[in-house]
PDB file of C-alpha atoms and ligand atoms in Angstrom:
ATOM      1  CA  MET A 266     -20.495   5.875 -69.694  1.00 84.00           C
ATOM      2  CA  ILE A 267     -17.863   8.178 -68.608  1.00 91.00           C
ATOM      3  CA  VAL A 268     -17.793   9.309 -65.009  1.00 88.00           C
ATOM      4  CA  GLU A 269     -16.730  13.021 -65.207  1.00 87.00           C
ATOM      5  CA  ALA A 270     -16.463  13.723 -61.362  1.00 85.00           C
ATOM      6  CA  ASP A 271     -16.559  11.323 -58.510  1.00 90.00           C
ATOM      7  CA  ASP A 272     -16.457  12.971 -54.883  1.00 94.00           C
ATOM      8  CA  VAL A 273     -17.111  11.456 -51.461  1.00 97.00           C
ATOM      9  CA  LEU A 274     -18.886  13.491 -48.730  1.00 98.00           C
ATOM     10  CA  PRO A 275     -19.528  12.393 -44.859  1.00 98.00           C
ATOM     11  CA  VAL A 276     -23.084  11.836 -44.119  1.00 98.00           C
ATOM     12  CA  ARG A 277     -23.070  11.650 -40.235  1.00 98.00           C
ATOM     13  CA  SER A 278     -25.050  14.396 -38.863  1.00 97.00           C
ATOM     14  CA  THR A 279     -27.973  16.864 -39.691  1.00 95.00           C
ATOM     15  CA  GLU A 280     -25.428  19.377 -40.708  1.00 96.00           C
ATOM     16  CA  ASP A 281     -24.088  16.929 -43.257  1.00 98.00           C
ATOM     17  CA  VAL A 282     -27.521  16.613 -44.527  1.00 98.00           C
ATOM     18  CA  VAL A 283     -27.783  20.328 -45.457  1.00 97.00           C
ATOM     19  CA  ARG A 284     -24.171  20.072 -46.969  1.00 98.00           C
ATOM     20  CA  VAL A 285     -25.343  17.201 -48.950  1.00 98.00           C
ATOM     21  CA  ARG A 286     -28.204  19.325 -50.390  1.00 98.00           C
ATOM     22  CA  GLN A 287     -25.974  22.205 -51.193  1.00 97.00           C
ATOM     23  CA  GLU A 288     -23.643  19.957 -53.078  1.00 98.00           C
ATOM     24  CA  VAL A 289     -26.174  18.126 -55.037  1.00 98.00           C
ATOM     25  CA  ARG A 290     -27.627  21.830 -56.005  1.00 98.00           C
ATOM     26  CA  SER A 291     -24.103  22.907 -57.381  1.00 96.00           C
ATOM     27  CA  ARG A 292     -23.668  19.579 -59.241  1.00 97.00           C
ATOM     28  CA  THR A 293     -27.077  19.494 -60.823  1.00 98.00           C
ATOM     29  CA  ALA A 294     -26.801  23.464 -61.689  1.00 97.00           C
ATOM     30  CA  ALA A 295     -23.370  22.657 -63.169  1.00 96.00           C
ATOM     31  CA  VAL A 296     -24.719  19.758 -65.417  1.00 96.00           C
ATOM     32  CA  GLY A 297     -27.690  22.164 -66.502  1.00 97.00           C
ATOM     33  CA  PHE A 298     -30.495  20.765 -64.925  1.00 98.00           C
ATOM     34  CA  SER A 299     -33.933  22.800 -64.841  1.00 98.00           C
ATOM     35  CA  LEU A 300     -34.756  24.472 -61.584  1.00 97.00           C
ATOM     36  CA  VAL A 301     -37.558  21.616 -61.109  1.00 98.00           C
ATOM     37  CA  ASP A 302     -35.131  18.749 -61.843  1.00 98.00           C
ATOM     38  CA  GLN A 303     -32.620  20.228 -59.334  1.00 98.00           C
ATOM     39  CA  THR A 304     -35.367  20.609 -56.827  1.00 98.00           C
ATOM     40  CA  LYS A 305     -36.409  17.069 -57.323  1.00 98.00           C
ATOM     41  CA  LEU A 306     -33.135  15.450 -56.992  1.00 98.00           C
ATOM     42  CA  ILE A 307     -31.988  17.586 -54.046  1.00 98.00           C
ATOM     43  CA  THR A 308     -35.258  16.657 -52.188  1.00 98.00           C
ATOM     44  CA  ALA A 309     -34.669  12.903 -52.873  1.00 98.00           C
ATOM     45  CA  ALA A 310     -30.940  13.294 -51.695  1.00 98.00           C
ATOM     46  CA  SER A 311     -32.055  15.113 -48.512  1.00 98.00           C
ATOM     47  CA  GLU A 312     -34.447  12.223 -47.753  1.00 98.00           C
ATOM     48  CA  ILE A 313     -31.963   9.600 -48.391  1.00 98.00           C
ATOM     49  CA  ALA A 314     -29.258  11.532 -46.373  1.00 98.00           C
ATOM     50  CA  ARG A 315     -31.408  11.893 -43.301  1.00 97.00           C
ATOM     51  CA  ASN A 316     -32.092   8.126 -43.299  1.00 98.00           C
ATOM     52  CA  THR A 317     -28.412   7.410 -43.708  1.00 98.00           C
ATOM     53  CA  VAL A 318     -27.814   9.593 -40.522  1.00 98.00           C
ATOM     54  CA  ILE A 319     -31.029   8.201 -38.562  1.00 97.00           C
ATOM     55  CA  TYR A 320     -31.312   4.635 -39.416  1.00 97.00           C
ATOM     56  CA  GLY A 321     -27.896   3.803 -40.885  1.00 98.00           C
ATOM     57  CA  GLY A 322     -25.739   5.427 -38.081  1.00 98.00           C
ATOM     58  CA  GLY A 323     -23.968   7.692 -40.562  1.00 98.00           C
ATOM     59  CA  GLY A 324     -22.209   6.840 -43.753  1.00 98.00           C
ATOM     60  CA  THR A 325     -20.882   8.517 -47.025  1.00 98.00           C
ATOM     61  CA  LEU A 326     -22.359   9.878 -50.241  1.00 98.00           C
ATOM     62  CA  ARG A 327     -20.498   9.450 -53.486  1.00 98.00           C
ATOM     63  CA  LEU A 328     -21.437  12.315 -55.681  1.00 98.00           C
ATOM     64  CA  GLN A 329     -20.735  11.433 -59.460  1.00 97.00           C
ATOM     65  CA  ILE A 330     -21.340  13.311 -62.876  1.00 97.00           C
ATOM     66  CA  LEU A 331     -22.188  11.125 -65.599  1.00 96.00           C
ATOM     67  CA  GLN A 332     -21.697  11.487 -69.345  1.00 94.00           C
ATOM     68  CA  ASN A 333     -22.712   9.004 -72.127  1.00 90.00           C
ATOM     69  CA  THR A 334     -23.003   9.473 -75.705  1.00 90.00           C
ATOM     70  CA  THR A 335     -26.352  11.111 -75.483  1.00 92.00           C
ATOM     71  CA  ARG A 336     -26.796  12.638 -72.236  1.00 94.00           C
ATOM     72  CA  ARG A 337     -25.413  13.764 -68.604  1.00 96.00           C
ATOM     73  CA  GLY A 338     -26.637  13.295 -65.394  1.00 97.00           C
ATOM     74  CA  VAL A 339     -25.859  12.901 -61.677  1.00 98.00           C
ATOM     75  CA  ARG A 340     -25.614   9.797 -59.749  1.00 98.00           C
ATOM     76  CA  LEU A 341     -25.579   9.504 -55.739  1.00 98.00           C
ATOM     77  CA  ILE A 342     -24.697   6.640 -53.819  1.00 98.00           C
ATOM     78  CA  PHE A 343     -25.410   6.541 -50.162  1.00 98.00           C
ATOM     79  CA  GLU A 344     -23.534   3.798 -48.394  1.00 98.00           C
ATOM     80  CA  ASP A 345     -23.725   3.018 -44.524  1.00 98.00           C
ATOM     81  CA  LYS A 346     -22.650   0.200 -42.288  1.00 98.00           C
ATOM     82  CA  GLY A 347     -25.867   0.268 -40.235  1.00 98.00           C
ATOM     83  CA  PRO A 348     -28.498  -2.525 -39.379  1.00 98.00           C
ATOM     84  CA  GLY A 349     -29.624  -2.955 -42.939  1.00 98.00           C
ATOM     85  CA  ILE A 350     -33.216  -3.001 -44.166  1.00 97.00           C
ATOM     86  CA  PRO A 351     -34.962  -6.371 -43.442  1.00 95.00           C
ATOM     87  CA  ASP A 352     -37.996  -5.888 -45.855  1.00 96.00           C
ATOM     88  CA  ILE A 353     -36.950  -3.675 -48.724  1.00 97.00           C
ATOM     89  CA  GLU A 354     -40.744  -3.532 -50.264  1.00 96.00           C
ATOM     90  CA  ARG A 355     -42.190  -2.783 -47.059  1.00 97.00           C
ATOM     91  CA  ALA A 356     -39.798   0.012 -46.291  1.00 97.00           C
ATOM     92  CA  LEU A 357     -40.564   1.601 -49.824  1.00 97.00           C
ATOM     93  CA  THR A 358     -44.301   1.333 -49.075  1.00 96.00           C
ATOM     94  CA  ASP A 359     -45.617   5.027 -48.594  1.00 94.00           C
ATOM     95  CA  GLY A 360     -46.515   5.573 -44.911  1.00 93.00           C
ATOM     96  CA  TYR A 361     -44.485   2.668 -43.503  1.00 96.00           C
ATOM     97  CA  THR A 362     -41.933   3.967 -40.849  1.00 95.00           C
ATOM     98  CA  SER A 363     -40.109   2.219 -37.950  1.00 95.00           C
ATOM     99  CA  GLY A 364     -39.378   5.557 -36.391  1.00 91.00           C
ATOM    100  CA  SER A 365     -41.386   8.619 -35.981  1.00 87.00           C
ATOM    101  CA  GLY A 366     -41.347   9.782 -39.753  1.00 87.00           C
ATOM    102  CA  LEU A 367     -44.127   9.810 -41.999  1.00 89.00           C
ATOM    103  CA  GLY A 368     -42.827   6.903 -44.041  1.00 93.00           C
ATOM    104  CA  LEU A 369     -42.424   9.139 -47.287  1.00 94.00           C
ATOM    105  CA  GLY A 370     -38.718   9.356 -47.620  1.00 96.00           C
ATOM    106  CA  LEU A 371     -37.833   6.250 -49.739  1.00 97.00           C
ATOM    107  CA  GLY A 372     -40.954   5.813 -51.717  1.00 97.00           C
ATOM    108  CA  GLY A 373     -40.787   9.651 -52.559  1.00 97.00           C
ATOM    109  CA  ALA A 374     -36.992   9.522 -53.352  1.00 98.00           C
ATOM    110  CA  ARG A 375     -37.674   6.734 -55.807  1.00 98.00           C
ATOM    111  CA  ARG A 376     -40.469   8.686 -57.471  1.00 98.00           C
ATOM    112  CA  LEU A 377     -38.014  11.753 -57.596  1.00 98.00           C
ATOM    113  CA  SER A 378     -35.217   9.972 -59.525  1.00 98.00           C
ATOM    114  CA  ASN A 379     -34.846   8.356 -62.958  1.00 97.00           C
ATOM    115  CA  GLU A 380     -32.917   5.418 -61.603  1.00 97.00           C
ATOM    116  CA  PHE A 381     -33.161   4.148 -57.961  1.00 98.00           C
ATOM    117  CA  ASP A 382     -31.736   0.894 -56.393  1.00 98.00           C
ATOM    118  CA  ILE A 383     -31.499  -0.334 -52.899  1.00 98.00           C
ATOM    119  CA  ALA A 384     -29.022  -2.994 -51.754  1.00 98.00           C
ATOM    120  CA  SER A 385     -29.249  -3.870 -48.198  1.00 97.00           C
ATOM    121  CA  LYS A 386     -28.102  -6.977 -46.168  1.00 95.00           C
ATOM    122  CA  PRO A 387     -29.328  -7.335 -42.443  1.00 94.00           C
ATOM    123  CA  GLY A 388     -26.355  -6.487 -40.073  1.00 95.00           C
ATOM    124  CA  GLU A 389     -24.038  -5.395 -43.005  1.00 96.00           C
ATOM    125  CA  GLY A 390     -25.550  -1.941 -44.173  1.00 98.00           C
ATOM    126  CA  THR A 391     -27.469  -0.293 -46.761  1.00 98.00           C
ATOM    127  CA  THR A 392     -26.466   0.969 -50.239  1.00 98.00           C
ATOM    128  CA  ILE A 393     -28.956   3.481 -52.067  1.00 98.00           C
ATOM    129  CA  THR A 394     -28.074   4.608 -55.606  1.00 98.00           C
ATOM    130  CA  LEU A 395     -30.160   7.354 -57.405  1.00 98.00           C
ATOM    131  CA  ALA A 396     -29.659   8.912 -60.587  1.00 98.00           C
ATOM    132  CA  ARG A 397     -31.331  11.680 -62.702  1.00 98.00           C
ATOM    133  CA  TRP A 398     -30.569  12.705 -66.062  1.00 97.00           C
ATOM    134  CA  LYS A 399     -30.687  16.103 -67.691  1.00 95.00           C
ATOM    135  CA  ARG A 400     -33.864  16.465 -69.686  1.00 88.00           C
TER     136      ARG A 400
ATOM    137  CA  MET B 134     -26.332  27.985 -32.952  1.00 54.00           C
ATOM    138  CA  GLU B 135     -28.070  30.003 -35.654  1.00 76.00           C
ATOM    139  CA  HIS B 136     -31.530  31.109 -34.820  1.00 85.00           C
ATOM    140  CA  ILE B 137     -34.522  32.171 -37.004  1.00 94.00           C
ATOM    141  CA  PRO B 138     -36.102  35.569 -35.699  1.00 95.00           C
ATOM    142  CA  ILE B 139     -39.875  35.823 -35.075  1.00 97.00           C
ATOM    143  CA  LEU B 140     -41.383  39.210 -35.648  1.00 96.00           C
ATOM    144  CA  LYS B 141     -44.599  40.527 -34.008  1.00 96.00           C
ATOM    145  CA  ILE B 142     -47.073  42.474 -36.073  1.00 93.00           C
ATOM    146  CA  GLY B 143     -50.047  43.226 -34.216  1.00 93.00           C
ATOM    147  CA  ASP B 144     -51.716  40.172 -33.403  1.00 94.00           C
ATOM    148  CA  CYS B 145     -49.734  38.071 -35.782  1.00 96.00           C
ATOM    149  CA  LEU B 146     -46.274  36.462 -35.756  1.00 97.00           C
ATOM    150  CA  LEU B 147     -44.057  36.677 -38.901  1.00 97.00           C
ATOM    151  CA  VAL B 148     -41.174  34.191 -39.800  1.00 97.00           C
ATOM    152  CA  SER B 149     -39.192  34.499 -42.802  1.00 96.00           C
ATOM    153  CA  ILE B 150     -36.981  31.495 -43.129  1.00 96.00           C
ATOM    154  CA  GLN B 151     -33.759  32.860 -44.787  1.00 93.00           C
ATOM    155  CA  VAL B 152     -31.396  29.649 -44.287  1.00 93.00           C
ATOM    156  CA  ASP B 153     -31.335  26.131 -45.184  1.00 94.00           C
ATOM    157  CA  MET B 154     -32.606  24.534 -42.058  1.00 94.00           C
ATOM    158  CA  HIS B 155     -30.984  21.359 -40.475  1.00 94.00           C
ATOM    159  CA  ASP B 156     -33.566  19.225 -38.547  1.00 95.00           C
ATOM    160  CA  ARG B 157     -32.459  20.452 -35.186  1.00 95.00           C
ATOM    161  CA  LEU B 158     -33.101  24.418 -36.243  1.00 95.00           C
ATOM    162  CA  ALA B 159     -36.717  23.126 -37.618  1.00 96.00           C
ATOM    163  CA  ILE B 160     -37.596  21.605 -34.270  1.00 95.00           C
ATOM    164  CA  ALA B 161     -36.250  24.855 -32.540  1.00 96.00           C
ATOM    165  CA  LEU B 162     -38.290  26.926 -34.708  1.00 97.00           C
ATOM    166  CA  GLN B 163     -41.394  24.966 -34.032  1.00 97.00           C
ATOM    167  CA  ASN B 164     -40.840  25.111 -30.256  1.00 96.00           C
ATOM    168  CA  ASN B 165     -39.786  28.897 -30.192  1.00 96.00           C
ATOM    169  CA  LEU B 166     -43.136  29.612 -32.268  1.00 97.00           C
ATOM    170  CA  THR B 167     -45.241  27.658 -30.214  1.00 96.00           C
ATOM    171  CA  GLU B 168     -44.105  29.626 -27.010  1.00 97.00           C
ATOM    172  CA  LYS B 169     -44.322  33.045 -28.763  1.00 97.00           C
ATOM    173  CA  ILE B 170     -47.890  32.311 -29.721  1.00 97.00           C
ATOM    174  CA  VAL B 171     -48.702  31.540 -25.869  1.00 97.00           C
ATOM    175  CA  ILE B 172     -46.840  34.716 -24.764  1.00 97.00           C
ATOM    176  CA  THR B 173     -48.149  37.221 -27.366  1.00 97.00           C
ATOM    177  CA  LYS B 174     -51.657  35.548 -27.807  1.00 96.00           C
ATOM    178  CA  ALA B 175     -51.114  35.786 -31.419  1.00 97.00           C
ATOM    179  CA  ARG B 176     -54.068  34.783 -33.516  1.00 96.00           C
ATOM    180  CA  GLY B 177     -52.105  34.416 -36.720  1.00 96.00           C
ATOM    181  CA  VAL B 178     -48.736  33.003 -37.902  1.00 97.00           C
ATOM    182  CA  LEU B 179     -47.411  33.812 -41.055  1.00 97.00           C
ATOM    183  CA  ILE B 180     -44.291  31.706 -42.424  1.00 98.00           C
ATOM    184  CA  ASP B 181     -42.510  33.087 -45.584  1.00 97.00           C
ATOM    185  CA  ILE B 182     -40.610  30.311 -47.439  1.00 97.00           C
ATOM    186  CA  SER B 183     -39.866  32.224 -50.456  1.00 96.00           C
ATOM    187  CA  ALA B 184     -36.095  31.808 -49.740  1.00 96.00           C
ATOM    188  CA  LEU B 185     -36.391  27.864 -49.301  1.00 96.00           C
ATOM    189  CA  GLU B 186     -35.017  26.240 -52.188  1.00 95.00           C
ATOM    190  CA  ILE B 187     -36.364  22.608 -50.915  1.00 96.00           C
ATOM    191  CA  VAL B 188     -39.268  21.428 -48.558  1.00 96.00           C
ATOM    192  CA  ASP B 189     -38.520  17.499 -47.754  1.00 96.00           C
ATOM    193  CA  SER B 190     -40.423  15.449 -45.546  1.00 94.00           C
ATOM    194  CA  PHE B 191     -38.884  16.664 -42.489  1.00 95.00           C
ATOM    195  CA  ILE B 192     -39.544  20.491 -42.932  1.00 95.00           C
ATOM    196  CA  GLY B 193     -42.893  19.661 -44.288  1.00 94.00           C
ATOM    197  CA  ARG B 194     -43.739  17.883 -41.087  1.00 94.00           C
ATOM    198  CA  THR B 195     -42.632  20.887 -39.074  1.00 95.00           C
ATOM    199  CA  LEU B 196     -44.731  22.960 -40.928  1.00 96.00           C
ATOM    200  CA  ASN B 197     -47.756  20.747 -40.383  1.00 95.00           C
ATOM    201  CA  ASN B 198     -46.749  20.520 -36.691  1.00 95.00           C
ATOM    202  CA  ILE B 199     -46.448  24.466 -36.328  1.00 97.00           C
ATOM    203  CA  ALA B 200     -50.047  24.585 -38.082  1.00 96.00           C
ATOM    204  CA  SER B 201     -51.757  22.011 -35.511  1.00 95.00           C
ATOM    205  CA  MET B 202     -49.819  23.561 -32.309  1.00 96.00           C
ATOM    206  CA  ALA B 203     -51.025  26.801 -33.557  1.00 96.00           C
ATOM    207  CA  ASN B 204     -54.555  25.579 -34.079  1.00 95.00           C
ATOM    208  CA  VAL B 205     -54.878  24.116 -30.575  1.00 96.00           C
ATOM    209  CA  LEU B 206     -53.803  27.720 -29.329  1.00 96.00           C
ATOM    210  CA  ASP B 207     -56.249  29.450 -31.616  1.00 95.00           C
ATOM    211  CA  ALA B 208     -54.261  30.879 -34.231  1.00 96.00           C
ATOM    212  CA  ILE B 209     -54.210  30.187 -37.942  1.00 94.00           C
ATOM    213  CA  THR B 210     -50.981  29.322 -39.916  1.00 96.00           C
ATOM    214  CA  VAL B 211     -50.287  30.630 -43.305  1.00 97.00           C
ATOM    215  CA  VAL B 212     -47.327  29.530 -45.418  1.00 97.00           C
ATOM    216  CA  VAL B 213     -46.420  32.076 -48.068  1.00 97.00           C
ATOM    217  CA  GLY B 214     -44.155  32.228 -50.917  1.00 97.00           C
ATOM    218  CA  MET B 215     -43.593  28.527 -51.813  1.00 96.00           C
ATOM    219  CA  ARG B 216     -41.389  28.309 -54.967  1.00 96.00           C
ATOM    220  CA  PRO B 217     -43.293  26.562 -57.949  1.00 96.00           C
ATOM    221  CA  ALA B 218     -40.606  24.091 -58.309  1.00 97.00           C
ATOM    222  CA  VAL B 219     -40.898  23.065 -54.486  1.00 97.00           C
ATOM    223  CA  ALA B 220     -44.652  22.662 -54.874  1.00 95.00           C
ATOM    224  CA  ILE B 221     -44.272  20.426 -57.937  1.00 96.00           C
ATOM    225  CA  THR B 222     -41.623  18.375 -55.915  1.00 97.00           C
ATOM    226  CA  LEU B 223     -43.834  18.012 -52.854  1.00 95.00           C
ATOM    227  CA  VAL B 224     -46.640  16.499 -54.862  1.00 94.00           C
ATOM    228  CA  GLU B 225     -44.298  13.934 -56.226  1.00 95.00           C
ATOM    229  CA  LEU B 226     -42.757  13.324 -52.924  1.00 95.00           C
ATOM    230  CA  GLY B 227     -46.473  12.581 -51.769  1.00 94.00           C
ATOM    231  CA  LEU B 228     -46.393  15.377 -49.001  1.00 92.00           C
ATOM    232  CA  ASN B 229     -49.644  16.897 -47.970  1.00 89.00           C
ATOM    233  CA  LEU B 230     -49.781  20.030 -45.815  1.00 89.00           C
ATOM    234  CA  PRO B 231     -53.287  19.448 -44.635  1.00 85.00           C
ATOM    235  CA  GLY B 232     -53.421  22.106 -41.813  1.00 82.00           C
ATOM    236  CA  VAL B 233     -51.406  24.682 -43.621  1.00 91.00           C
ATOM    237  CA  ARG B 234     -53.063  27.366 -45.532  1.00 94.00           C
ATOM    238  CA  THR B 235     -50.892  29.025 -48.321  1.00 95.00           C
ATOM    239  CA  ALA B 236     -50.978  32.236 -49.954  1.00 96.00           C
ATOM    240  CA  LEU B 237     -48.830  33.756 -52.557  1.00 95.00           C
ATOM    241  CA  ASP B 238     -46.913  36.594 -50.767  1.00 95.00           C
ATOM    242  CA  VAL B 239     -46.912  38.102 -47.245  1.00 94.00           C
ATOM    243  CA  ASP B 240     -49.547  40.752 -48.128  1.00 95.00           C
ATOM    244  CA  LYS B 241     -51.925  38.048 -49.214  1.00 96.00           C
ATOM    245  CA  GLY B 242     -51.235  35.945 -46.184  1.00 96.00           C
ATOM    246  CA  LEU B 243     -51.844  38.864 -43.723  1.00 94.00           C
ATOM    247  CA  VAL B 244     -55.289  39.473 -45.455  1.00 95.00           C
ATOM    248  CA  LEU B 245     -56.068  35.763 -45.333  1.00 95.00           C
ATOM    249  CA  ILE B 246     -55.440  35.644 -41.594  1.00 94.00           C
ATOM    250  CA  ARG B 247     -57.120  39.059 -40.951  1.00 93.00           C
ATOM    251  CA  ASN B 248     -60.298  37.781 -42.900  1.00 93.00           C
ATOM    252  CA  SER B 249     -60.463  34.477 -40.987  1.00 89.00           C
ATOM    253  CA  ILE B 250     -60.275  36.144 -37.608  1.00 88.00           C
ATOM    254  CA  ASP B 251     -62.926  38.554 -38.669  1.00 87.00           C
ATOM    255  CA  ASP B 252     -65.117  35.661 -39.868  1.00 86.00           C
ATOM    256  CA  GLU B 253     -64.736  33.897 -36.536  1.00 82.00           C
ATOM    257  CA  LEU B 254     -65.685  37.077 -34.782  1.00 79.00           C
ATOM    258  CA  GLY B 255     -68.579  37.465 -37.223  1.00 80.00           C
ATOM    259  CA  GLU B 256     -69.750  34.011 -36.203  1.00 78.00           C
ATOM    260  CA  ILE B 257     -69.523  34.587 -32.293  1.00 73.00           C
ATOM    261  CA  ASP B 258     -71.583  37.954 -32.738  1.00 73.00           C
ATOM    262  CA  ALA B 259     -74.455  36.078 -34.893  1.00 71.00           C
ATOM    263  CA  GLY B 260     -74.332  33.430 -32.131  1.00 64.00           C
ATOM    264  CA  GLU B 261     -74.955  35.825 -29.343  1.00 62.00           C
ATOM    265  CA  LEU B 262     -77.821  37.395 -31.166  1.00 57.00           C
ATOM    266  CA  ASN B 263     -79.735  34.129 -31.149  1.00 52.00           C
TER     267      ASN B 263
HETATM  268  N1  LIG C 756     -30.241   3.455 -44.369  1.00 57.29           N
HETATM  269  C1  LIG C 756     -31.175   2.749 -43.708  1.00 57.29           C
HETATM  270  N2  LIG C 756     -30.773   1.610 -42.887  1.00 57.29           N
HETATM  271  C2  LIG C 756     -31.836   1.061 -42.059  1.00 57.29           C
HETATM  272  N3  LIG C 756     -33.070   1.305 -42.253  1.00 57.29           N
HETATM  273  C3  LIG C 756     -33.476   2.025 -43.132  1.00 57.29           C
HETATM  274  C4  LIG C 756     -32.619   2.836 -43.804  1.00 57.29           C
HETATM  275  N4  LIG C 756     -33.303   3.864 -44.344  1.00 57.29           N
HETATM  276  C5  LIG C 756     -34.559   3.620 -44.347  1.00 57.29           C
HETATM  277  N5  LIG C 756     -34.624   2.519 -43.551  1.00 57.29           N
HETATM  278  C6  LIG C 756     -35.900   1.792 -43.029  1.00 57.29           C
HETATM  279  O1  LIG C 756     -37.015   2.272 -43.912  1.00 57.29           O
HETATM  280  C7  LIG C 756     -38.050   2.702 -43.160  1.00 57.29           C
HETATM  281  C8  LIG C 756     -38.829   3.875 -44.270  1.00 57.29           C
HETATM  282  O2  LIG C 756     -37.893   4.938 -44.640  1.00 57.29           O
HETATM  283  P1  LIG C 756     -38.646   6.213 -44.959  1.00 57.29           P
HETATM  284  O3  LIG C 756     -37.606   7.219 -45.204  1.00 57.29           O
HETATM  285  O4  LIG C 756     -39.404   5.889 -46.262  1.00 57.29           O
HETATM  286  O5  LIG C 756     -39.596   6.567 -43.869  1.00 57.29           O
HETATM  287  P2  LIG C 756     -38.930   7.325 -42.479  1.00 57.29           P
HETATM  288  O6  LIG C 756     -37.766   7.956 -42.491  1.00 57.29           O
HETATM  289  O7  LIG C 756     -39.402   6.609 -41.483  1.00 57.29           O
HETATM  290  O8  LIG C 756     -40.054   8.652 -42.540  1.00 57.29           O
HETATM  291  P3  LIG C 756     -39.854  10.149 -43.342  1.00 57.29           P
HETATM  292  O9  LIG C 756     -38.797   9.860 -44.319  1.00 57.29           O
HETATM  293  O10 LIG C 756     -41.213  10.405 -43.948  1.00 57.29           O
HETATM  294  O11 LIG C 756     -39.442  10.950 -42.265  1.00 57.29           O
HETATM  295  C9  LIG C 756     -37.519   3.526 -42.169  1.00 57.29           C
HETATM  296  O12 LIG C 756     -38.398   3.701 -40.955  1.00 57.29           O
HETATM  297  C10 LIG C 756     -36.471   2.601 -41.733  1.00 57.29           C
HETATM  298  O13 LIG C 756     -37.069   1.483 -41.000  1.00 57.29           O
HETATM  299 MG1  LIG C 757     -36.692   8.898 -44.219  1.00 57.29          MG
END
């Protein structure tokens, strides 16, 4: 697997969430994603970016363009040093929120991605990785 | 801060969202619209989202909130112009917009509002006859 591009963006404010959407739009378009596939990954990114700001206390996004022998894709790695997620299964359940949301963000982002991973330790932070491949 | 204009057309309010809204802007729109419905006694709210490239859970929740506030204030909300890619993504995200009616474009949205106001008037008239 070759990582063709690798950039880091701040994810600290609701304005940053908008910037994340725009950057994911331009990367997925550059890779040649269909409009529907672009929209899916942007929406997933928007959910995770907002969680990073609200629950993670801010963090960063690493945005990568991937190329292996047969396909190209976009990988998003959101990282924060916030409180972490104590029960990942519960957090992924649709309808579960510890705040005032709908509890759809994590589960929805997982459905909208081809690859999805959460790594989190209480007190140390959360890293969420999403990837989607060009079809 | 940017701000989303609200236009009054007869007894309807029209909002066309032309920017990628950050969360505070979405909340400001919700509050401004509620205020405007009260001031103008509008019966319908038409929200054009044809320029929106995505609707995530926050924007979806804002649309739902606007519709329920409007409902309490006796106005109906119609969202028009949702892009097909956005509609497909919303389903997979798992987001429902229970209180929000949709129409293809502004013209059809206005007709929908007109008809539902007229239906209500019809029901009141029928009620008074009995
Ligand atoms: N980066 C994070 N750090 C700590 N906790 C998190 C993080 N991301 C998510 N969570 C926890 O997981 C829960 C579920 O997140 P999810 O995005 O599914 O729902 P929500 O943000 O509460 O609501 P919605 O996204 O529908 O507005 C959150 O309420 C929060 O408790
Ligand atoms: Mg969320």
